[in-house]
Amino acid sequence: MHQSESTPRRPYLICVAWPYANGPQHIGHMTGAYLPSDVFARFLRMRGEKVVMVSGSDSHGTPVSLRAQSEGRSETEVFEAFHGGFIDSYLKFGLTFDLFTHTHTELHAQVVQDFFKDLMQKGFIYTARSKQLFDTTANRFLPDRYIEGECPICGFKDARGDQCDQCGKTYDAAELKNPRSSLSGSTDLEVRETEHFYLDLAPFNKTLLQWIGTDKDHWRRHVLNFSRGELDKQDLRGRAITRDLDWGVKIPIDGYDDKRIYVWFEAVQGYLSATMEWAKLTGAPEAWQEFWVQEQGAKSYYFIGKDNITFHTILWPAMLMARQGLNLPYDVPANEYLNSYGRKFSKSRGTSIGISDVLSRYQVDAWRYALVAIAPETGDVDFTWDDFVEKVNNELVANWGNLVNRVLGFAYKRYEGCVPQPGEFSPEDQRLLDEIKSGFDSVGQLFQGVKLRNALEELRRLSQRCNQYLSDHAPWTLIKTDPARAATVVYVALQCIDWLKTMWAPILIESSQKIHESLGYDGPLFGRQWTETVEESHSKHLVLRYDHAGAVGTWDSTTRLAPGKAMREPAAPFQKLDPKVVELEGGGGA
């Protein structure tokens, strides 16, 4: 998996779901999209690839308006507060966004309006009158997210107006059974006619089916099956892209001041506008084209939860096909749900385990390890505090942590703080070295395929092989009778740890850096994160940025630990958790 300096770098665009800025992030969000994308991006950068990872806060979603109205605040106050909270959480969790911005920027509005006008000029956007629910109590039309009721497909009692949280299906709000207004609570709703703009999806049904049916073996099975099923069961039709709102991107046509471009059409374009914003901030305003223009050959990955599959495998590709010349998604590695004690995480429903909260009490690497270890890549997974403690204590600490503690502490103490000089390697020594070195291929292929849970399992297996080697040869006993052989055993173990710390680094960011330094190396394995205030002509906004410059971590199996190399005094990289954590955290989860 090592890539030489002469190998051309292939651009990778990593697009991460845009969170509604109406509540703090929880571990369900982190597991679903934000941690997997960061692990993938870190691996690619270590391999020498050119990577841009973008996302931002969804500032215009109706959940933002609902929260603002319920609290008597403006939408701007609400989204800015939670946007800042997202950035704080991402900094603590070590998420290396090249740019995390938001959708309430002048640049984003311009990109969306240009997109709208281009598709309308090409004949893919039209106006039509439709029936929409009207709240007679609030005296206004209700956008989809302002309505709740019974799902017309699965019967879930608390389905939202645009999509059911239970079955993930989308539908028109007027199809809900027993609808009620989220704004006033009223069930006295009338169906009235209103005019909106529609995206004509019908021309893309066959094209999308052909696209999804070609060269998609690398897609996750549930993503592929769901997308094909949605296209097979019925032909696509026009879908409204405006709503009766006063919060969001304005329609770039006169006479529609009381309407806004709806969030499902607008927010996905944030991937494009964020890449453009990143390019401007780096001083190369045209650099975005390398990641978006089809002729450039970039691969674009979309990290989302399964409730967003439709928007990223059908609707967004259709929009890109209509626009023409822009890259279609290469992969959409959507995770399924992380639940807690049988309940779905939901910040709007108050069932969540907040990221900032838990990071105030537990190591970031403990969470990164545990969440990758239970990643819902192929099916829903249930989080419990018992499982968290078990993953940290009996896997991370007992396996990798135990290996690092035993070897680095012994080597530093018994060899005057230096890497010992090995003798000739025995066949068993060489077999272990070859096996651990092969992890750059086996683990690397799993990272490349976004099979992160399997990559972690392979790393755990390799770490355990080293533990078994140490137990078999016991250098702390051998040093008394055969110091030369003991030195060789310790050197072999140190070399394995040196390689493994590199392979673990995309997941275990803080401990890998500490091990790197304990082995006597200088420089950061990864680049730096920072926040920045971006000035626009009429506003300014806070963003999170990352710069890989200066990073020394490389996915390189040719490195050799130099005998005699000065080490630094090591410290235990992980903290074992008290079993009482389960009781202290309430045991019952969210």
mmCIF file with all atom_site columns, N, CA and C in Angstrom, residues 487-548:
data_model
loop_
_atom_site.group_PDB
_atom_site.id
_atom_site.type_symbol
_atom_site.label_atom_id
_atom_site.label_alt_id
_atom_site.label_comp_id
_atom_site.label_asym_id
_atom_site.label_entity_id
_atom_site.label_seq_id
_atom_site.pdbx_PDB_ins_code
_atom_site.Cartn_x
_atom_site.Cartn_y
_atom_site.Cartn_z
_atom_site.occupancy
_atom_site.B_iso_or_equiv
_atom_site.pdbx_formal_charge
_atom_site.auth_seq_id
_atom_site.auth_comp_id
_atom_site.auth_asym_id
_atom_site.auth_atom_id
_atom_site.pdbx_PDB_model_num
ATOM 1   N N  . ALA A 1 487 ? 17.555  -9.027  23.943 1.00 0.00 ? 487 ALA A N  1
ATOM 2   C CA . ALA A 1 487 ? 17.628  -7.767  23.199 1.00 0.00 ? 487 ALA A CA 1
ATOM 3   C C  . ALA A 1 487 ? 16.986  -7.919  21.816 1.00 0.00 ? 487 ALA A C  1
ATOM 4   N N  . THR A 1 488 ? 17.203  -9.068  21.195 1.00 0.00 ? 488 THR A N  1
ATOM 5   C CA . THR A 1 488 ? 16.599  -9.318  19.879 1.00 0.00 ? 488 THR A CA 1
ATOM 6   C C  . THR A 1 488 ? 15.085  -9.387  19.971 1.00 0.00 ? 488 THR A C  1
ATOM 7   N N  . VAL A 1 489 ? 14.593  -10.101 20.982 1.00 0.00 ? 489 VAL A N  1
ATOM 8   C CA . VAL A 1 489 ? 13.144  -10.215 21.174 1.00 0.00 ? 489 VAL A CA 1
ATOM 9   C C  . VAL A 1 489 ? 12.525  -8.834  21.398 1.00 0.00 ? 489 VAL A C  1
ATOM 10  N N  . VAL A 1 490 ? 13.170  -8.016  22.230 1.00 0.00 ? 490 VAL A N  1
ATOM 11  C CA . VAL A 1 490 ? 12.649  -6.679  22.502 1.00 0.00 ? 490 VAL A CA 1
ATOM 12  C C  . VAL A 1 490 ? 12.691  -5.822  21.239 1.00 0.00 ? 490 VAL A C  1
ATOM 13  N N  . TYR A 1 491 ? 13.782  -5.940  20.477 1.00 0.00 ? 491 TYR A N  1
ATOM 14  C CA . TYR A 1 491 ? 13.856  -5.167  19.234 1.00 0.00 ? 491 TYR A CA 1
ATOM 15  C C  . TYR A 1 491 ? 12.739  -5.566  18.271 1.00 0.00 ? 491 TYR A C  1
ATOM 16  N N  . VAL A 1 492 ? 12.516  -6.861  18.104 1.00 0.00 ? 492 VAL A N  1
ATOM 17  C CA . VAL A 1 492 ? 11.453  -7.337  17.205 1.00 0.00 ? 492 VAL A CA 1
ATOM 18  C C  . VAL A 1 492 ? 10.101  -6.776  17.659 1.00 0.00 ? 492 VAL A C  1
ATOM 19  N N  . ALA A 1 493 ? 9.852   -6.811  18.962 1.00 0.00 ? 493 ALA A N  1
ATOM 20  C CA . ALA A 1 493 ? 8.577   -6.294  19.480 1.00 0.00 ? 493 ALA A CA 1
ATOM 21  C C  . ALA A 1 493 ? 8.454   -4.792  19.254 1.00 0.00 ? 493 ALA A C  1
ATOM 22  N N  . LEU A 1 494 ? 9.555   -4.067  19.469 1.00 0.00 ? 494 LEU A N  1
ATOM 23  C CA . LEU A 1 494 ? 9.532   -2.622  19.231 1.00 0.00 ? 494 LEU A CA 1
ATOM 24  C C  . LEU A 1 494 ? 9.270   -2.299  17.759 1.00 0.00 ? 494 LEU A C  1
ATOM 25  N N  . GLN A 1 495 ? 9.908   -3.060  16.863 1.00 0.00 ? 495 GLN A N  1
ATOM 26  C CA . GLN A 1 495 ? 9.679   -2.825  15.439 1.00 0.00 ? 495 GLN A CA 1
ATOM 27  C C  . GLN A 1 495 ? 8.218   -3.083  15.069 1.00 0.00 ? 495 GLN A C  1
ATOM 28  N N  . CYS A 1 496 ? 7.650   -4.127  15.623 1.00 0.00 ? 496 CYS A N  1
ATOM 29  C CA . CYS A 1 496 ? 6.233   -4.424  15.362 1.00 0.00 ? 496 CYS A CA 1
ATOM 30  C C  . CYS A 1 496 ? 5.342   -3.297  15.884 1.00 0.00 ? 496 CYS A C  1
ATOM 31  N N  . ILE A 1 497 ? 5.647   -2.803  17.064 1.00 0.00 ? 497 ILE A N  1
ATOM 32  C CA . ILE A 1 497 ? 4.870   -1.698  17.630 1.00 0.00 ? 497 ILE A CA 1
ATOM 33  C C  . ILE A 1 497 ? 5.012   -0.452  16.759 1.00 0.00 ? 497 ILE A C  1
ATOM 34  N N  . ASP A 1 498 ? 6.218   -0.202  16.271 1.00 0.00 ? 498 ASP A N  1
ATOM 35  C CA . ASP A 1 498 ? 6.437   0.956   15.401 1.00 0.00 ? 498 ASP A CA 1
ATOM 36  C C  . ASP A 1 498 ? 5.545   0.883   14.162 1.00 0.00 ? 498 ASP A C  1
ATOM 37  N N  . TRP A 1 499 ? 5.486   -0.272  13.534 1.00 0.00 ? 499 TRP A N  1
ATOM 38  C CA . TRP A 1 499 ? 4.621   -0.437  12.368 1.00 0.00 ? 499 TRP A CA 1
ATOM 39  C C  . TRP A 1 499 ? 3.144   -0.363  12.753 1.00 0.00 ? 499 TRP A C  1
ATOM 40  N N  . LEU A 1 500 ? 2.789   -1.053  13.846 1.00 0.00 ? 500 LEU A N  1
ATOM 41  C CA . LEU A 1 500 ? 1.374   -1.098  14.238 1.00 0.00 ? 500 LEU A CA 1
ATOM 42  C C  . LEU A 1 500 ? 0.846   0.273   14.662 1.00 0.00 ? 500 LEU A C  1
ATOM 43  N N  . LYS A 1 501 ? 1.699   1.078   15.294 1.00 0.00 ? 501 LYS A N  1
ATOM 44  C CA . LYS A 1 501 ? 1.224   2.403   15.691 1.00 0.00 ? 501 LYS A CA 1
ATOM 45  C C  . LYS A 1 501 ? 0.846   3.228   14.473 1.00 0.00 ? 501 LYS A C  1
ATOM 46  N N  . THR A 1 502 ? 1.543   2.992   13.337 1.00 0.00 ? 502 THR A N  1
ATOM 47  C CA . THR A 1 502 ? 1.191   3.667   12.084 1.00 0.00 ? 502 THR A CA 1
ATOM 48  C C  . THR A 1 502 ? -0.157  3.166   11.573 1.00 0.00 ? 502 THR A C  1
ATOM 49  N N  . MET A 1 503 ? -0.353  1.859   11.620 1.00 0.00 ? 503 MET A N  1
ATOM 50  C CA . MET A 1 503 ? -1.617  1.295   11.135 1.00 0.00 ? 503 MET A CA 1
ATOM 51  C C  . MET A 1 503 ? -2.794  1.683   12.030 1.00 0.00 ? 503 MET A C  1
ATOM 52  N N  . TRP A 1 504 ? -2.550  1.801   13.334 1.00 0.00 ? 504 TRP A N  1
ATOM 53  C CA . TRP A 1 504 ? -3.605  2.195   14.263 1.00 0.00 ? 504 TRP A CA 1
ATOM 54  C C  . TRP A 1 504 ? -3.908  3.687   14.173 1.00 0.00 ? 504 TRP A C  1
ATOM 55  N N  . ALA A 1 505 ? -2.992  4.473   13.642 1.00 0.00 ? 505 ALA A N  1
ATOM 56  C CA . ALA A 1 505 ? -3.074  5.932   13.738 1.00 0.00 ? 505 ALA A CA 1
ATOM 57  C C  . ALA A 1 505 ? -4.357  6.545   13.180 1.00 0.00 ? 505 ALA A C  1
ATOM 58  N N  . PRO A 1 506 ? -4.916  6.072   12.041 1.00 0.00 ? 506 PRO A N  1
ATOM 59  C CA . PRO A 1 506 ? -6.158  6.704   11.572 1.00 0.00 ? 506 PRO A CA 1
ATOM 60  C C  . PRO A 1 506 ? -7.313  6.589   12.569 1.00 0.00 ? 506 PRO A C  1
ATOM 61  N N  . ILE A 1 507 ? -7.265  5.574   13.424 1.00 0.00 ? 507 ILE A N  1
ATOM 62  C CA . ILE A 1 507 ? -8.312  5.391   14.435 1.00 0.00 ? 507 ILE A CA 1
ATOM 63  C C  . ILE A 1 507 ? -7.879  6.011   15.759 1.00 0.00 ? 507 ILE A C  1
ATOM 64  N N  . LEU A 1 508 ? -6.698  5.647   16.233 1.00 0.00 ? 508 LEU A N  1
ATOM 65  C CA . LEU A 1 508 ? -6.220  6.054   17.557 1.00 0.00 ? 508 LEU A CA 1
ATOM 66  C C  . LEU A 1 508 ? -5.245  7.214   17.401 1.00 0.00 ? 508 LEU A C  1
ATOM 67  N N  . ILE A 1 509 ? -5.775  8.414   17.346 1.00 0.00 ? 509 ILE A N  1
ATOM 68  C CA . ILE A 1 509 ? -4.982  9.567   16.925 1.00 0.00 ? 509 ILE A CA 1
ATOM 69  C C  . ILE A 1 509 ? -4.047  10.091  18.020 1.00 0.00 ? 509 ILE A C  1
ATOM 70  N N  . GLU A 1 510 ? -4.510  10.146  19.261 1.00 0.00 ? 510 GLU A N  1
ATOM 71  C CA . GLU A 1 510 ? -3.684  10.715  20.323 1.00 0.00 ? 510 GLU A CA 1
ATOM 72  C C  . GLU A 1 510 ? -2.659  9.716   20.837 1.00 0.00 ? 510 GLU A C  1
ATOM 73  N N  . SER A 1 511 ? -3.069  8.473   21.058 1.00 0.00 ? 511 SER A N  1
ATOM 74  C CA . SER A 1 511 ? -2.140  7.476   21.585 1.00 0.00 ? 511 SER A CA 1
ATOM 75  C C  . SER A 1 511 ? -1.070  7.119   20.559 1.00 0.00 ? 511 SER A C  1
ATOM 76  N N  . SER A 1 512 ? -1.409  7.091   19.289 1.00 0.00 ? 512 SER A N  1
ATOM 77  C CA . SER A 1 512 ? -0.406  6.784   18.265 1.00 0.00 ? 512 SER A CA 1
ATOM 78  C C  . SER A 1 512 ? 0.664   7.869   18.236 1.00 0.00 ? 512 SER A C  1
ATOM 79  N N  . GLN A 1 513 ? 0.266   9.122   18.425 1.00 0.00 ? 513 GLN A N  1
ATOM 80  C CA . GLN A 1 513 ? 1.253   10.207  18.484 1.00 0.00 ? 513 GLN A CA 1
ATOM 81  C C  . GLN A 1 513 ? 2.167   10.044  19.697 1.00 0.00 ? 513 GLN A C  1
ATOM 82  N N  . LYS A 1 514 ? 1.589   9.668   20.840 1.00 0.00 ? 514 LYS A N  1
ATOM 83  C CA . LYS A 1 514 ? 2.405   9.467   22.045 1.00 0.00 ? 514 LYS A CA 1
ATOM 84  C C  . LYS A 1 514 ? 3.387   8.315   21.865 1.00 0.00 ? 514 LYS A C  1
ATOM 85  N N  . ILE A 1 515 ? 2.933   7.224   21.255 1.00 0.00 ? 515 ILE A N  1
ATOM 86  C CA . ILE A 1 515 ? 3.818   6.078   21.017 1.00 0.00 ? 515 ILE A CA 1
ATOM 87  C C  . ILE A 1 515 ? 4.917   6.475   20.037 1.00 0.00 ? 515 ILE A C  1
ATOM 88  N N  . HIS A 1 516 ? 4.553   7.211   19.010 1.00 0.00 ? 516 HIS A N  1
ATOM 89  C CA . HIS A 1 516 ? 5.492   7.736   18.020 1.00 0.00 ? 516 HIS A CA 1
ATOM 90  C C  . HIS A 1 516 ? 6.614   8.509   18.720 1.00 0.00 ? 516 HIS A C  1
ATOM 91  N N  . GLU A 1 517 ? 6.250   9.377   19.642 1.00 0.00 ? 517 GLU A N  1
ATOM 92  C CA . GLU A 1 517 ? 7.236   10.178  20.362 1.00 0.00 ? 517 GLU A CA 1
ATOM 93  C C  . GLU A 1 517 ? 8.044   9.326   21.347 1.00 0.00 ? 517 GLU A C  1
ATOM 94  N N  . SER A 1 518 ? 7.395   8.362   21.995 1.00 0.00 ? 518 SER A N  1
ATOM 95  C CA . SER A 1 518 ? 8.110   7.484   22.927 1.00 0.00 ? 518 SER A CA 1
ATOM 96  C C  . SER A 1 518 ? 9.183   6.674   22.211 1.00 0.00 ? 518 SER A C  1
ATOM 97  N N  . LEU A 1 519 ? 8.945   6.339   20.941 1.00 0.00 ? 519 LEU A N  1
ATOM 98  C CA . LEU A 1 519 ? 9.931   5.599   20.152 1.00 0.00 ? 519 LEU A CA 1
ATOM 99  C C  . LEU A 1 519 ? 11.065  6.499   19.653 1.00 0.00 ? 519 LEU A C  1
ATOM 100 N N  . GLY A 1 520 ? 11.022  7.766   20.009 1.00 0.00 ? 520 GLY A N  1
ATOM 101 C CA . GLY A 1 520 ? 12.117  8.676   19.691 1.00 0.00 ? 520 GLY A CA 1
ATOM 102 C C  . GLY A 1 520 ? 11.938  9.500   18.435 1.00 0.00 ? 520 GLY A C  1
ATOM 103 N N  . TYR A 1 521 ? 10.768  9.442   17.835 1.00 0.00 ? 521 TYR A N  1
ATOM 104 C CA . TYR A 1 521 ? 10.525  10.214  16.612 1.00 0.00 ? 521 TYR A CA 1
ATOM 105 C C  . TYR A 1 521 ? 10.083  11.634  16.948 1.00 0.00 ? 521 TYR A C  1
ATOM 106 N N  . ASP A 1 522 ? 10.315  12.530  16.006 1.00 0.00 ? 522 ASP A N  1
ATOM 107 C CA . ASP A 1 522 ? 9.867   13.909  16.125 1.00 0.00 ? 522 ASP A CA 1
ATOM 108 C C  . ASP A 1 522 ? 8.817   14.198  15.059 1.00 0.00 ? 522 ASP A C  1
ATOM 109 N N  . GLY A 1 523 ? 8.036   15.219  15.291 1.00 0.00 ? 523 GLY A N  1
ATOM 110 C CA . GLY A 1 523 ? 7.060   15.668  14.313 1.00 0.00 ? 523 GLY A CA 1
ATOM 111 C C  . GLY A 1 523 ? 5.712   15.014  14.484 1.00 0.00 ? 523 GLY A C  1
ATOM 112 N N  . PRO A 1 524 ? 4.653   15.680  14.026 1.00 0.00 ? 524 PRO A N  1
ATOM 113 C CA . PRO A 1 524 ? 3.296   15.150  14.160 1.00 0.00 ? 524 PRO A CA 1
ATOM 114 C C  . PRO A 1 524 ? 2.971   14.128  13.076 1.00 0.00 ? 524 PRO A C  1
ATOM 115 N N  . LEU A 1 525 ? 2.284   13.062  13.451 1.00 0.00 ? 525 LEU A N  1
ATOM 116 C CA . LEU A 1 525 ? 1.834   12.092  12.455 1.00 0.00 ? 525 LEU A CA 1
ATOM 117 C C  . LEU A 1 525 ? 0.837   12.732  11.494 1.00 0.00 ? 525 LEU A C  1
ATOM 118 N N  . PHE A 1 526 ? 0.025   13.663  12.026 1.00 0.00 ? 526 PHE A N  1
ATOM 119 C CA . PHE A 1 526 ? -0.981  14.335  11.218 1.00 0.00 ? 526 PHE A CA 1
ATOM 120 C C  . PHE A 1 526 ? -0.773  15.840  11.302 1.00 0.00 ? 526 PHE A C  1
ATOM 121 N N  . GLY A 1 527 ? -1.548  16.563  10.486 1.00 0.00 ? 527 GLY A N  1
ATOM 122 C CA . GLY A 1 527 ? -1.438  18.011  10.457 1.00 0.00 ? 527 GLY A CA 1
ATOM 123 C C  . GLY A 1 527 ? -2.181  18.663  11.611 1.00 0.00 ? 527 GLY A C  1
ATOM 124 N N  . ARG A 1 528 ? -2.558  19.906  11.417 1.00 0.00 ? 528 ARG A N  1
ATOM 125 C CA . ARG A 1 528 ? -3.183  20.658  12.508 1.00 0.00 ? 528 ARG A CA 1
ATOM 126 C C  . ARG A 1 528 ? -4.596  21.088  12.130 1.00 0.00 ? 528 ARG A C  1
ATOM 127 N N  . GLN A 1 529 ? -5.447  21.152  13.148 1.00 0.00 ? 529 GLN A N  1
ATOM 128 C CA . GLN A 1 529 ? -6.805  21.687  13.024 1.00 0.00 ? 529 GLN A CA 1
ATOM 129 C C  . GLN A 1 529 ? -6.806  23.099  13.604 1.00 0.00 ? 529 GLN A C  1
ATOM 130 N N  . TRP A 1 530 ? -7.667  23.951  13.093 1.00 0.00 ? 530 TRP A N  1
ATOM 131 C CA . TRP A 1 530 ? -7.843  25.250  13.703 1.00 0.00 ? 530 TRP A CA 1
ATOM 132 C C  . TRP A 1 530 ? -9.180  25.848  13.261 1.00 0.00 ? 530 TRP A C  1
ATOM 133 N N  . THR A 1 531 ? -9.632  26.820  14.011 1.00 0.00 ? 531 THR A N  1
ATOM 134 C CA . THR A 1 531 ? -10.842 27.539  13.642 1.00 0.00 ? 531 THR A CA 1
ATOM 135 C C  . THR A 1 531 ? -10.452 28.868  13.021 1.00 0.00 ? 531 THR A C  1
ATOM 136 N N  . GLU A 1 532 ? -11.359 29.379  12.188 1.00 0.00 ? 532 GLU A N  1
ATOM 137 C CA . GLU A 1 532 ? -11.072 30.614  11.474 1.00 0.00 ? 532 GLU A CA 1
ATOM 138 C C  . GLU A 1 532 ? -12.387 31.354  11.236 1.00 0.00 ? 532 GLU A C  1
ATOM 139 N N  . THR A 1 533 ? -12.335 32.654  11.302 1.00 0.00 ? 533 THR A N  1
ATOM 140 C CA . THR A 1 533 ? -13.492 33.479  10.982 1.00 0.00 ? 533 THR A CA 1
ATOM 141 C C  . THR A 1 533 ? -13.351 33.987  9.552  1.00 0.00 ? 533 THR A C  1
ATOM 142 N N  . VAL A 1 534 ? -14.304 33.627  8.714  1.00 0.00 ? 534 VAL A N  1
ATOM 143 C CA . VAL A 1 534 ? -14.256 33.980  7.298  1.00 0.00 ? 534 VAL A CA 1
ATOM 144 C C  . VAL A 1 534 ? -15.101 35.229  7.062  1.00 0.00 ? 534 VAL A C  1
ATOM 145 N N  . GLU A 1 535 ? -14.520 36.218  6.427  1.00 0.00 ? 535 GLU A N  1
ATOM 146 C CA . GLU A 1 535 ? -15.212 37.467  6.126  1.00 0.00 ? 535 GLU A CA 1
ATOM 147 C C  . GLU A 1 535 ? -15.844 37.380  4.740  1.00 0.00 ? 535 GLU A C  1
ATOM 148 N N  . GLU A 1 536 ? -17.126 37.735  4.656  1.00 0.00 ? 536 GLU A N  1
ATOM 149 C CA . GLU A 1 536 ? -17.794 37.899  3.374  1.00 0.00 ? 536 GLU A CA 1
ATOM 150 C C  . GLU A 1 536 ? -18.189 39.366  3.230  1.00 0.00 ? 536 GLU A C  1
ATOM 151 N N  . SER A 1 537 ? -18.808 39.709  2.129  1.00 0.00 ? 537 SER A N  1
ATOM 152 C CA . SER A 1 537 ? -19.093 41.119  1.883  1.00 0.00 ? 537 SER A CA 1
ATOM 153 C C  . SER A 1 537 ? -20.065 41.712  2.907  1.00 0.00 ? 537 SER A C  1
ATOM 154 N N  . HIS A 1 538 ? -21.022 40.900  3.362  1.00 0.00 ? 538 HIS A N  1
ATOM 155 C CA . HIS A 1 538 ? -22.017 41.413  4.298  1.00 0.00 ? 538 HIS A CA 1
ATOM 156 C C  . HIS A 1 538 ? -22.078 40.626  5.603  1.00 0.00 ? 538 HIS A C  1
ATOM 157 N N  . SER A 1 539 ? -21.168 39.683  5.788  1.00 0.00 ? 539 SER A N  1
ATOM 158 C CA . SER A 1 539 ? -21.234 38.864  6.996  1.00 0.00 ? 539 SER A CA 1
ATOM 159 C C  . SER A 1 539 ? -19.896 38.183  7.246  1.00 0.00 ? 539 SER A C  1
ATOM 160 N N  . LYS A 1 540 ? -19.829 37.463  8.341  1.00 0.00 ? 540 LYS A N  1
ATOM 161 C CA . LYS A 1 540 ? -18.658 36.641  8.645  1.00 0.00 ? 540 LYS A CA 1
ATOM 162 C C  . LYS A 1 540 ? -19.142 35.382  9.337  1.00 0.00 ? 540 LYS A C  1
ATOM 163 N N  . HIS A 1 541 ? -18.361 34.313  9.212  1.00 0.00 ? 541 HIS A N  1
ATOM 164 C CA . HIS A 1 541 ? -18.801 33.058  9.817  1.00 0.00 ? 541 HIS A CA 1
ATOM 165 C C  . HIS A 1 541 ? -17.603 32.231  10.261 1.00 0.00 ? 541 HIS A C  1
ATOM 166 N N  . LEU A 1 542 ? -17.854 31.388  11.251 1.00 0.00 ? 542 LEU A N  1
ATOM 167 C CA . LEU A 1 542 ? -16.821 30.534  11.839 1.00 0.00 ? 542 LEU A CA 1
ATOM 168 C C  . LEU A 1 542 ? -16.720 29.227  11.072 1.00 0.00 ? 542 LEU A C  1
ATOM 169 N N  . VAL A 1 543 ? -15.489 28.789  10.788 1.00 0.00 ? 543 VAL A N  1
ATOM 170 C CA . VAL A 1 543 ? -15.277 27.513  10.110 1.00 0.00 ? 543 VAL A CA 1
ATOM 171 C C  . VAL A 1 543 ? -14.198 26.729  10.848 1.00 0.00 ? 543 VAL A C  1
ATOM 172 N N  . LEU A 1 544 ? -14.175 25.433  10.596 1.00 0.00 ? 544 LEU A N  1
ATOM 173 C CA . LEU A 1 544 ? -13.117 24.544  11.080 1.00 0.00 ? 544 LEU A CA 1
ATOM 174 C C  . LEU A 1 544 ? -12.283 24.136  9.892  1.00 0.00 ? 544 LEU A C  1
ATOM 175 N N  . ARG A 1 545 ? -10.947 24.189  10.046 1.00 0.00 ? 545 ARG A N  1
ATOM 176 C CA . ARG A 1 545 ? -10.059 23.851  8.943  1.00 0.00 ? 545 ARG A CA 1
ATOM 177 C C  . ARG A 1 545 ? -8.976  22.875  9.396  1.00 0.00 ? 545 ARG A C  1
ATOM 178 N N  . TYR A 1 546 ? -8.314  22.276  8.407  1.00 0.00 ? 546 TYR A N  1
ATOM 179 C CA . TYR A 1 546 ? -7.236  21.320  8.662  1.00 0.00 ? 546 TYR A CA 1
ATOM 180 C C  . TYR A 1 546 ? -6.172  21.500  7.589  1.00 0.00 ? 546 TYR A C  1
ATOM 181 N N  . ASP A 1 547 ? -4.921  21.376  8.009  1.00 0.00 ? 547 ASP A N  1
ATOM 182 C CA . ASP A 1 547 ? -3.810  21.479  7.072  1.00 0.00 ? 547 ASP A CA 1
ATOM 183 C C  . ASP A 1 547 ? -2.880  20.298  7.307  1.00 0.00 ? 547 ASP A C  1
ATOM 184 N N  . HIS A 1 548 ? -2.648  19.506  6.245  1.00 0.00 ? 548 HIS A N  1
ATOM 185 C CA . HIS A 1 548 ? -1.806  18.308  6.365  1.00 0.00 ? 548 HIS A CA 1
ATOM 186 C C  . HIS A 1 548 ? -0.319  18.637  6.295  1.00 0.00 ? 548 HIS A C  1
#
